[in-house]
Amino acid sequence: MGCLESLKYEILLKNASSKESGDFIRNHYDEVHEVEAGYKILDKHLIGIPPIAVGVEGDYVIFPYTKPCYGTFLVRVAVPEEVERLRKRSK
Amino acid sequence: MHTVTVQVVRPIGDDIQKKAAERSAVLLLGCPQVPVQTSIALYLLSMLRKKGIKGIIAGNPAARRLVEVSDPDHHYVGEVIDIDRCVADLAEKKRDFSLCFAFIHNDAGVSYAATIGSLSGGSLVALIYGEHPEDVAETLTVPCEKIVVKATHNPMPLKNKIDEVLPWVVSNL
């Protein structure tokens, strides 16, 4: 799977809050998974107020990526393995 | 050839000291754009050390360097780790802390505090400061002790509040 930086990703939101990120995912995607804080996607442990919303659209996973000085970025990246893993844990 | 066996008899107080040495607190630093953060972090490290608690700094590179440059001889600063490494170690159950002091002045700080609070078995103390600490405090919904003080350049209001709360927080460990 590799790391996020090595993949072609799209940034949907910049400098967002944890709540704005969650609301965006819940309002824009039909398939939403709720994960615990620290859940790992690619090489990143998710930061946020649990439960953290993660969207799925085809092979794409949409998740928040938070940095202390830049707030939350909402990232969209194609990672079929992560989509599969999210679906398995939701069963 | 002679074999000498040395039996070390520890005084009773050693057990208590050993237990105290095992107590640790992570100081989860936020973005260092608010000046009070570095001075309060060093002050808190000093207070914790006096109480026999090992303080560990976790922050992004800028926050870590501010602390390390402010204490070049490491009188107060001990272990310093990357903030995301800290989260990863907690999530992967490689380590934990007795206490976590989260420095919060923005939404990212709230997110990191909530994450640490849900991953750690230790107590979470949220130090919420900046221009609008009450607004930020409202968004932190995880169980924790909140210290909410309007402070940006002057560290004294936050220091005074820590002086009030720290004995109580430490006594609960």
PDB file of C-alpha atoms in Angstrom:
ATOM      1  CA  MET A   1       0.000   0.000   0.000  1.00  0.00           C
ATOM      2  CA  GLY A   2       2.862   2.404   0.765  1.00  0.00           C
ATOM      3  CA  CYS A   3       2.591   5.774   2.438  1.00  0.00           C
ATOM      4  CA  LEU A   4       0.180   8.589   1.681  1.00  0.00           C
ATOM      5  CA  GLU A   5       2.896  10.865   0.302  1.00  0.00           C
ATOM      6  CA  SER A   6       3.824   8.344  -2.396  1.00  0.00           C
ATOM      7  CA  LEU A   7       0.246   8.092  -3.695  1.00  0.00           C
ATOM      8  CA  LYS A   8      -1.762  10.455  -5.851  1.00  0.00           C
ATOM      9  CA  TYR A   9      -4.130  12.068  -3.394  1.00  0.00           C
ATOM     10  CA  GLU A  10      -6.659  14.874  -3.546  1.00  0.00           C
ATOM     11  CA  ILE A  11      -7.301  17.395  -0.753  1.00  0.00           C
ATOM     12  CA  LEU A  12     -11.022  18.089  -0.377  1.00  0.00           C
ATOM     13  CA  LEU A  13     -10.838  20.411   2.672  1.00  0.00           C
ATOM     14  CA  LYS A  14      -8.003  22.450   4.156  1.00  0.00           C
ATOM     15  CA  ASN A  15      -7.654  23.914   7.663  1.00  0.00           C
ATOM     16  CA  ALA A  16     -10.953  22.346   8.673  1.00  0.00           C
ATOM     17  CA  SER A  17     -12.077  21.354  12.148  1.00  0.00           C
ATOM     18  CA  SER A  18     -12.617  17.767  13.199  1.00  0.00           C
ATOM     19  CA  LYS A  19     -16.382  18.397  13.145  1.00  0.00           C
ATOM     20  CA  GLU A  20     -16.342  20.010   9.687  1.00  0.00           C
ATOM     21  CA  SER A  21     -14.431  17.025   8.353  1.00  0.00           C
ATOM     22  CA  GLY A  22     -16.917  14.550   9.826  1.00  0.00           C
ATOM     23  CA  ASP A  23     -19.926  16.559   8.608  1.00  0.00           C
ATOM     24  CA  PHE A  24     -18.489  16.768   5.090  1.00  0.00           C
ATOM     25  CA  ILE A  25     -17.999  13.006   4.897  1.00  0.00           C
ATOM     26  CA  ARG A  26     -21.458  12.223   6.284  1.00  0.00           C
ATOM     27  CA  ASN A  27     -23.123  14.719   3.914  1.00  0.00           C
ATOM     28  CA  HIS A  28     -21.258  13.755   0.740  1.00  0.00           C
ATOM     29  CA  TYR A  29     -20.798   9.995   0.820  1.00  0.00           C
ATOM     30  CA  ASP A  30     -23.270   7.132   0.977  1.00  0.00           C
ATOM     31  CA  GLU A  31     -20.776   4.723   2.494  1.00  0.00           C
ATOM     32  CA  VAL A  32     -19.433   6.006   5.816  1.00  0.00           C
ATOM     33  CA  HIS A  33     -17.468   3.981   8.358  1.00  0.00           C
ATOM     34  CA  GLU A  34     -16.963   5.146  11.927  1.00  0.00           C
ATOM     35  CA  VAL A  35     -13.574   4.248  13.382  1.00  0.00           C
ATOM     36  CA  GLU A  36     -11.835   4.817  16.694  1.00  0.00           C
ATOM     37  CA  ALA A  37      -9.180   7.525  17.172  1.00  0.00           C
ATOM     38  CA  GLY A  38      -5.780   6.121  16.222  1.00  0.00           C
ATOM     39  CA  TYR A  39      -7.190   3.826  13.501  1.00  0.00           C
ATOM     40  CA  LYS A  40      -4.459   3.385  10.908  1.00  0.00           C
ATOM     41  CA  ILE A  41      -5.005   4.186   7.234  1.00  0.00           C
ATOM     42  CA  LEU A  42      -1.899   3.759   5.084  1.00  0.00           C
ATOM     43  CA  ASP A  43       0.854   4.872   7.466  1.00  0.00           C
ATOM     44  CA  LYS A  44      -1.259   7.445   9.340  1.00  0.00           C
ATOM     45  CA  HIS A  45      -3.025   7.021  12.656  1.00  0.00           C
ATOM     46  CA  LEU A  46      -6.211   9.087  12.498  1.00  0.00           C
ATOM     47  CA  ILE A  47      -6.451  12.058  14.839  1.00  0.00           C
ATOM     48  CA  GLY A  48      -9.837  13.365  15.930  1.00  0.00           C
ATOM     49  CA  ILE A  49     -12.771  13.209  18.280  1.00  0.00           C
ATOM     50  CA  PRO A  50     -14.057   9.632  18.170  1.00  0.00           C
ATOM     51  CA  PRO A  51     -15.916   8.165  16.416  1.00  0.00           C
ATOM     52  CA  ILE A  52     -14.085   9.425  13.332  1.00  0.00           C
ATOM     53  CA  ALA A  53     -16.000   9.301  10.043  1.00  0.00           C
ATOM     54  CA  VAL A  54     -14.221   7.753   7.049  1.00  0.00           C
ATOM     55  CA  GLY A  55     -15.882   7.819   3.641  1.00  0.00           C
ATOM     56  CA  VAL A  56     -15.672   5.240   0.873  1.00  0.00           C
ATOM     57  CA  GLU A  57     -16.419   5.845  -2.800  1.00  0.00           C
ATOM     58  CA  GLY A  58     -15.487   2.963  -5.088  1.00  0.00           C
ATOM     59  CA  ASP A  59     -11.797   2.283  -4.548  1.00  0.00           C
ATOM     60  CA  TYR A  60     -11.326   5.651  -2.854  1.00  0.00           C
ATOM     61  CA  VAL A  61     -11.076   6.241   0.860  1.00  0.00           C
ATOM     62  CA  ILE A  62     -11.782   9.713   2.263  1.00  0.00           C
ATOM     63  CA  PHE A  63     -10.303  10.444   5.682  1.00  0.00           C
ATOM     64  CA  PRO A  64      -9.107  13.331   7.922  1.00  0.00           C
ATOM     65  CA  TYR A  65      -5.412  14.068   8.263  1.00  0.00           C
ATOM     66  CA  THR A  66      -4.579  16.455  11.113  1.00  0.00           C
ATOM     67  CA  LYS A  67      -1.425  18.460  11.839  1.00  0.00           C
ATOM     68  CA  PRO A  68      -0.974  20.703  14.931  1.00  0.00           C
ATOM     69  CA  CYS A  69      -0.428  23.973  13.023  1.00  0.00           C
ATOM     70  CA  TYR A  70      -2.579  23.362   9.955  1.00  0.00           C
ATOM     71  CA  GLY A  71      -5.761  21.828  11.299  1.00  0.00           C
ATOM     72  CA  THR A  72      -7.476  19.014   9.467  1.00  0.00           C
ATOM     73  CA  PHE A  73      -7.117  18.175   5.795  1.00  0.00           C
ATOM     74  CA  LEU A  74      -9.690  15.908   4.233  1.00  0.00           C
ATOM     75  CA  VAL A  75      -7.864  13.550   1.891  1.00  0.00           C
ATOM     76  CA  ARG A  76      -9.254  11.385  -0.925  1.00  0.00           C
ATOM     77  CA  VAL A  77      -7.012   8.613  -2.220  1.00  0.00           C
ATOM     78  CA  ALA A  78      -7.464   5.326  -4.091  1.00  0.00           C
ATOM     79  CA  VAL A  79      -6.474   2.431  -1.823  1.00  0.00           C
ATOM     80  CA  PRO A  80      -8.609  -0.677  -2.520  1.00  0.00           C
ATOM     81  CA  GLU A  81      -6.901  -2.605   0.307  1.00  0.00           C
ATOM     82  CA  GLU A  82      -7.988  -0.010   2.871  1.00  0.00           C
ATOM     83  CA  VAL A  83     -11.542   0.007   1.503  1.00  0.00           C
ATOM     84  CA  GLU A  84     -11.631  -3.765   1.893  1.00  0.00           C
ATOM     85  CA  ARG A  85     -10.260  -3.570   5.441  1.00  0.00           C
ATOM     86  CA  LEU A  86     -12.875  -0.976   6.431  1.00  0.00           C
ATOM     87  CA  ARG A  87     -15.685  -3.108   5.023  1.00  0.00           C
ATOM     88  CA  LYS A  88     -14.435  -6.230   6.782  1.00  0.00           C
ATOM     89  CA  ARG A  89     -14.335  -4.545  10.200  1.00  0.00           C
ATOM     90  CA  SER A  90     -17.857  -3.156   9.708  1.00  0.00           C
ATOM     91  CA  LYS A  91     -19.347  -6.636   9.137  1.00  0.00           C
TER      92      LYS A  91
ATOM     93  CA  MET B   1      39.310 -18.399  41.372  1.00  0.00           C
ATOM     94  CA  HIS B   2      37.115 -16.720  43.947  1.00  0.00           C
ATOM     95  CA  THR B   3      33.504 -15.927  43.415  1.00  0.00           C
ATOM     96  CA  VAL B   4      32.163 -13.053  45.426  1.00  0.00           C
ATOM     97  CA  THR B   5      28.438 -12.740  45.841  1.00  0.00           C
ATOM     98  CA  VAL B   6      27.195  -9.322  46.767  1.00  0.00           C
ATOM     99  CA  GLN B   7      23.694  -9.056  48.110  1.00  0.00           C
ATOM    100  CA  VAL B   8      22.223  -5.640  47.755  1.00  0.00           C
ATOM    101  CA  VAL B   9      19.710  -4.825  50.427  1.00  0.00           C
ATOM    102  CA  ARG B  10      17.508  -1.970  49.372  1.00  0.00           C
ATOM    103  CA  PRO B  11      15.982   0.266  52.001  1.00  0.00           C
ATOM    104  CA  ILE B  12      12.183   0.202  52.187  1.00  0.00           C
ATOM    105  CA  GLY B  13      11.976   3.693  50.697  1.00  0.00           C
ATOM    106  CA  ASP B  14      13.466   2.415  47.442  1.00  0.00           C
ATOM    107  CA  ASP B  15      10.236   0.655  46.539  1.00  0.00           C
ATOM    108  CA  ILE B  16       8.324   3.874  46.869  1.00  0.00           C
ATOM    109  CA  GLN B  17      10.926   5.730  44.838  1.00  0.00           C
ATOM    110  CA  LYS B  18      10.834   3.022  42.180  1.00  0.00           C
ATOM    111  CA  LYS B  19       7.065   3.329  41.983  1.00  0.00           C
ATOM    112  CA  ALA B  20       7.369   7.109  41.719  1.00  0.00           C
ATOM    113  CA  ALA B  21       9.968   6.739  38.967  1.00  0.00           C
ATOM    114  CA  GLU B  22       7.530   4.659  36.964  1.00  0.00           C
ATOM    115  CA  ARG B  23       5.009   7.473  36.952  1.00  0.00           C
ATOM    116  CA  SER B  24       5.226   9.435  33.738  1.00  0.00           C
ATOM    117  CA  ALA B  25       3.445  12.363  32.159  1.00  0.00           C
ATOM    118  CA  VAL B  26       3.436  13.284  28.500  1.00  0.00           C
ATOM    119  CA  LEU B  27       3.166  16.952  27.607  1.00  0.00           C
ATOM    120  CA  LEU B  28       1.389  17.015  24.279  1.00  0.00           C
ATOM    121  CA  LEU B  29       2.386  20.336  22.738  1.00  0.00           C
ATOM    122  CA  GLY B  30       0.242  22.134  20.212  1.00  0.00           C
ATOM    123  CA  CYS B  31       1.272  24.515  17.468  1.00  0.00           C
ATOM    124  CA  PRO B  32       3.787  26.860  19.151  1.00  0.00           C
ATOM    125  CA  GLN B  33       2.260  30.046  17.726  1.00  0.00           C
ATOM    126  CA  VAL B  34       0.937  31.049  21.173  1.00  0.00           C
ATOM    127  CA  PRO B  35       3.963  32.216  23.216  1.00  0.00           C
ATOM    128  CA  VAL B  36       2.931  30.874  26.644  1.00  0.00           C
ATOM    129  CA  GLN B  37       3.247  27.251  25.540  1.00  0.00           C
ATOM    130  CA  THR B  38       7.037  26.848  25.816  1.00  0.00           C
ATOM    131  CA  SER B  39       7.413  28.539  29.193  1.00  0.00           C
ATOM    132  CA  ILE B  40       4.493  26.627  30.684  1.00  0.00           C
ATOM    133  CA  ALA B  41       5.856  23.345  29.304  1.00  0.00           C
ATOM    134  CA  LEU B  42       9.230  23.960  30.984  1.00  0.00           C
ATOM    135  CA  TYR B  43       7.534  25.044  34.195  1.00  0.00           C
ATOM    136  CA  LEU B  44       5.344  21.947  34.222  1.00  0.00           C
ATOM    137  CA  LEU B  45       8.342  19.685  33.558  1.00  0.00           C
ATOM    138  CA  SER B  46      10.061  21.233  36.581  1.00  0.00           C
ATOM    139  CA  MET B  47       7.011  20.806  38.828  1.00  0.00           C
ATOM    140  CA  LEU B  48       6.509  17.209  37.728  1.00  0.00           C
ATOM    141  CA  ARG B  49      10.173  16.384  38.303  1.00  0.00           C
ATOM    142  CA  LYS B  50       9.901  17.721  41.867  1.00  0.00           C
ATOM    143  CA  LYS B  51       6.990  15.366  42.411  1.00  0.00           C
ATOM    144  CA  GLY B  52       8.956  12.365  41.118  1.00  0.00           C
ATOM    145  CA  ILE B  53       7.124  12.160  37.804  1.00  0.00           C
ATOM    146  CA  LYS B  54       9.021  11.729  34.558  1.00  0.00           C
ATOM    147  CA  GLY B  55       7.945  14.320  31.987  1.00  0.00           C
ATOM    148  CA  ILE B  56       8.060  13.541  28.285  1.00  0.00           C
ATOM    149  CA  ILE B  57       7.651  16.192  25.603  1.00  0.00           C
ATOM    150  CA  ALA B  58       5.671  15.302  22.468  1.00  0.00           C
ATOM    151  CA  GLY B  59       5.317  17.879  19.738  1.00  0.00           C
ATOM    152  CA  ASN B  60       5.902  18.821  16.143  1.00  0.00           C
ATOM    153  CA  PRO B  61       9.476  19.806  15.158  1.00  0.00           C
ATOM    154  CA  ALA B  62       9.020  23.545  15.858  1.00  0.00           C
ATOM    155  CA  ALA B  63       7.417  23.001  19.267  1.00  0.00           C
ATOM    156  CA  ARG B  64      10.130  20.497  20.245  1.00  0.00           C
ATOM    157  CA  ARG B  65      12.972  22.779  19.166  1.00  0.00           C
ATOM    158  CA  LEU B  66      11.563  25.736  21.107  1.00  0.00           C
ATOM    159  CA  VAL B  67      11.590  23.632  24.261  1.00  0.00           C
ATOM    160  CA  GLU B  68      15.014  22.118  23.622  1.00  0.00           C
ATOM    161  CA  VAL B  69      16.677  25.445  22.759  1.00  0.00           C
ATOM    162  CA  SER B  70      15.156  27.020  25.884  1.00  0.00           C
ATOM    163  CA  ASP B  71      16.790  24.356  28.066  1.00  0.00           C
ATOM    164  CA  PRO B  72      20.126  23.585  26.354  1.00  0.00           C
ATOM    165  CA  ASP B  73      21.601  21.756  29.350  1.00  0.00           C
ATOM    166  CA  HIS B  74      18.449  19.692  29.833  1.00  0.00           C
ATOM    167  CA  HIS B  75      17.827  20.779  33.406  1.00  0.00           C
ATOM    168  CA  TYR B  76      14.116  20.193  32.864  1.00  0.00           C
ATOM    169  CA  VAL B  77      13.754  18.529  29.475  1.00  0.00           C
ATOM    170  CA  GLY B  78      14.251  14.779  29.323  1.00  0.00           C
ATOM    171  CA  GLU B  79      12.787  12.592  26.613  1.00  0.00           C
ATOM    172  CA  VAL B  80      11.440  14.414  23.551  1.00  0.00           C
ATOM    173  CA  ILE B  81       9.376  12.608  20.915  1.00  0.00           C
ATOM    174  CA  ASP B  82       7.473  13.408  17.752  1.00  0.00           C
ATOM    175  CA  ILE B  83       3.757  13.962  18.397  1.00  0.00           C
ATOM    176  CA  ASP B  84       2.654  11.484  15.728  1.00  0.00           C
ATOM    177  CA  ARG B  85       5.117   8.883  17.042  1.00  0.00           C
ATOM    178  CA  CYS B  86       3.512   9.364  20.453  1.00  0.00           C
ATOM    179  CA  VAL B  87       0.047   8.696  18.987  1.00  0.00           C
ATOM    180  CA  ALA B  88       1.358   5.684  17.057  1.00  0.00           C
ATOM    181  CA  ASP B  89       3.005   4.171  20.160  1.00  0.00           C
ATOM    182  CA  LEU B  90      -0.210   4.576  22.143  1.00  0.00           C
ATOM    183  CA  ALA B  91      -2.389   3.192  19.345  1.00  0.00           C
ATOM    184  CA  GLU B  92      -0.061   0.207  18.909  1.00  0.00           C
ATOM    185  CA  LYS B  93       0.064  -0.256  22.701  1.00  0.00           C
ATOM    186  CA  LYS B  94       3.845   0.065  22.802  1.00  0.00           C
ATOM    187  CA  ARG B  95       3.732   2.509  25.696  1.00  0.00           C
ATOM    188  CA  ASP B  96       1.410   4.481  27.941  1.00  0.00           C
ATOM    189  CA  PHE B  97       1.605   7.309  30.449  1.00  0.00           C
ATOM    190  CA  SER B  98       0.114   7.944  33.883  1.00  0.00           C
ATOM    191  CA  LEU B  99      -0.845  11.464  32.891  1.00  0.00           C
ATOM    192  CA  CYS B 100      -1.273  13.462  29.730  1.00  0.00           C
ATOM    193  CA  PHE B 101      -1.218  17.268  29.679  1.00  0.00           C
ATOM    194  CA  ALA B 102      -2.621  18.441  26.360  1.00  0.00           C
ATOM    195  CA  PHE B 103      -1.742  22.011  25.343  1.00  0.00           C
ATOM    196  CA  ILE B 104      -4.717  23.302  23.387  1.00  0.00           C
ATOM    197  CA  HIS B 105      -5.466  26.597  21.686  1.00  0.00           C
ATOM    198  CA  ASN B 106      -7.036  25.461  18.412  1.00  0.00           C
ATOM    199  CA  ASP B 107      -9.138  22.695  16.883  1.00  0.00           C
ATOM    200  CA  ALA B 108      -6.107  20.550  16.046  1.00  0.00           C
ATOM    201  CA  GLY B 109      -5.176  20.632  19.724  1.00  0.00           C
ATOM    202  CA  VAL B 110      -8.675  19.442  20.597  1.00  0.00           C
ATOM    203  CA  SER B 111      -8.354  16.607  18.070  1.00  0.00           C
ATOM    204  CA  TYR B 112      -4.979  15.462  19.431  1.00  0.00           C
ATOM    205  CA  ALA B 113      -6.226  15.654  23.024  1.00  0.00           C
ATOM    206  CA  ALA B 114      -9.330  13.607  22.196  1.00  0.00           C
ATOM    207  CA  THR B 115      -7.177  11.029  20.429  1.00  0.00           C
ATOM    208  CA  ILE B 116      -4.693  10.682  23.280  1.00  0.00           C
ATOM    209  CA  GLY B 117      -7.546  10.634  25.788  1.00  0.00           C
ATOM    210  CA  SER B 118      -9.197   7.716  24.053  1.00  0.00           C
ATOM    211  CA  LEU B 119      -5.956   5.756  23.553  1.00  0.00           C
ATOM    212  CA  SER B 120      -4.289   6.220  26.933  1.00  0.00           C
ATOM    213  CA  GLY B 121      -5.227   4.574  30.198  1.00  0.00           C
ATOM    214  CA  GLY B 122      -3.837   7.602  32.048  1.00  0.00           C
ATOM    215  CA  SER B 123      -5.635  10.767  33.145  1.00  0.00           C
ATOM    216  CA  LEU B 124      -6.053  13.584  30.664  1.00  0.00           C
ATOM    217  CA  VAL B 125      -5.581  17.198  31.730  1.00  0.00           C
ATOM    218  CA  ALA B 126      -6.461  19.751  29.049  1.00  0.00           C
ATOM    219  CA  LEU B 127      -4.645  23.089  29.310  1.00  0.00           C
ATOM    220  CA  ILE B 128      -6.808  25.346  27.156  1.00  0.00           C
ATOM    221  CA  TYR B 129      -5.486  28.853  26.548  1.00  0.00           C
ATOM    222  CA  GLY B 130      -5.215  31.496  23.824  1.00  0.00           C
ATOM    223  CA  GLU B 131      -7.541  34.368  22.920  1.00  0.00           C
ATOM    224  CA  HIS B 132     -10.835  32.439  23.076  1.00  0.00           C
ATOM    225  CA  PRO B 133     -10.267  29.450  25.359  1.00  0.00           C
ATOM    226  CA  GLU B 134     -13.939  29.080  26.359  1.00  0.00           C
ATOM    227  CA  ASP B 135     -15.005  28.537  22.737  1.00  0.00           C
ATOM    228  CA  VAL B 136     -12.273  25.941  22.236  1.00  0.00           C
ATOM    229  CA  ALA B 137     -13.091  24.225  25.540  1.00  0.00           C
ATOM    230  CA  GLU B 138     -16.708  23.679  24.469  1.00  0.00           C
ATOM    231  CA  THR B 139     -15.581  21.510  21.564  1.00  0.00           C
ATOM    232  CA  LEU B 140     -13.549  19.146  23.754  1.00  0.00           C
ATOM    233  CA  THR B 141     -16.154  16.567  24.688  1.00  0.00           C
ATOM    234  CA  VAL B 142     -13.988  13.706  25.977  1.00  0.00           C
ATOM    235  CA  PRO B 143     -13.735  13.073  29.746  1.00  0.00           C
ATOM    236  CA  CYS B 144     -10.865  15.131  31.178  1.00  0.00           C
ATOM    237  CA  GLU B 145      -9.850  17.779  33.660  1.00  0.00           C
ATOM    238  CA  LYS B 146     -10.054  21.146  31.889  1.00  0.00           C
ATOM    239  CA  ILE B 147      -7.951  24.149  32.864  1.00  0.00           C
ATOM    240  CA  VAL B 148      -9.331  27.047  30.835  1.00  0.00           C
ATOM    241  CA  VAL B 149      -7.442  30.350  31.003  1.00  0.00           C
ATOM    242  CA  LYS B 150      -7.259  33.319  28.644  1.00  0.00           C
ATOM    243  CA  ALA B 151      -3.495  33.593  28.098  1.00  0.00           C
ATOM    244  CA  THR B 152      -1.346  34.356  25.082  1.00  0.00           C
ATOM    245  CA  HIS B 153       1.833  36.264  26.089  1.00  0.00           C
ATOM    246  CA  ASN B 154       1.619  36.307  29.874  1.00  0.00           C
ATOM    247  CA  PRO B 155       2.087  32.816  31.320  1.00  0.00           C
ATOM    248  CA  MET B 156       1.183  33.780  34.903  1.00  0.00           C
ATOM    249  CA  PRO B 157      -2.603  33.125  34.781  1.00  0.00           C
ATOM    250  CA  LEU B 158      -1.981  29.627  33.409  1.00  0.00           C
ATOM    251  CA  LYS B 159       0.934  29.004  35.799  1.00  0.00           C
ATOM    252  CA  ASN B 160      -1.217  30.035  38.775  1.00  0.00           C
ATOM    253  CA  LYS B 161      -4.011  27.707  37.696  1.00  0.00           C
ATOM    254  CA  ILE B 162      -1.545  24.830  37.295  1.00  0.00           C
ATOM    255  CA  ASP B 163      -0.225  25.522  40.806  1.00  0.00           C
ATOM    256  CA  GLU B 164      -3.794  25.162  42.112  1.00  0.00           C
ATOM    257  CA  VAL B 165      -4.635  21.991  40.239  1.00  0.00           C
ATOM    258  CA  LEU B 166      -1.363  20.029  40.035  1.00  0.00           C
ATOM    259  CA  PRO B 167      -1.233  18.787  43.648  1.00  0.00           C
ATOM    260  CA  TRP B 168      -4.747  17.402  43.288  1.00  0.00           C
ATOM    261  CA  VAL B 169      -4.035  15.833  39.870  1.00  0.00           C
ATOM    262  CA  VAL B 170      -0.838  14.179  41.102  1.00  0.00           C
ATOM    263  CA  SER B 171      -2.454  12.934  44.310  1.00  0.00           C
ATOM    264  CA  ASN B 172      -4.910  10.923  42.207  1.00  0.00           C
ATOM    265  CA  LEU B 173      -2.167   8.922  40.472  1.00  0.00           C
TER     266      LEU B 173
END
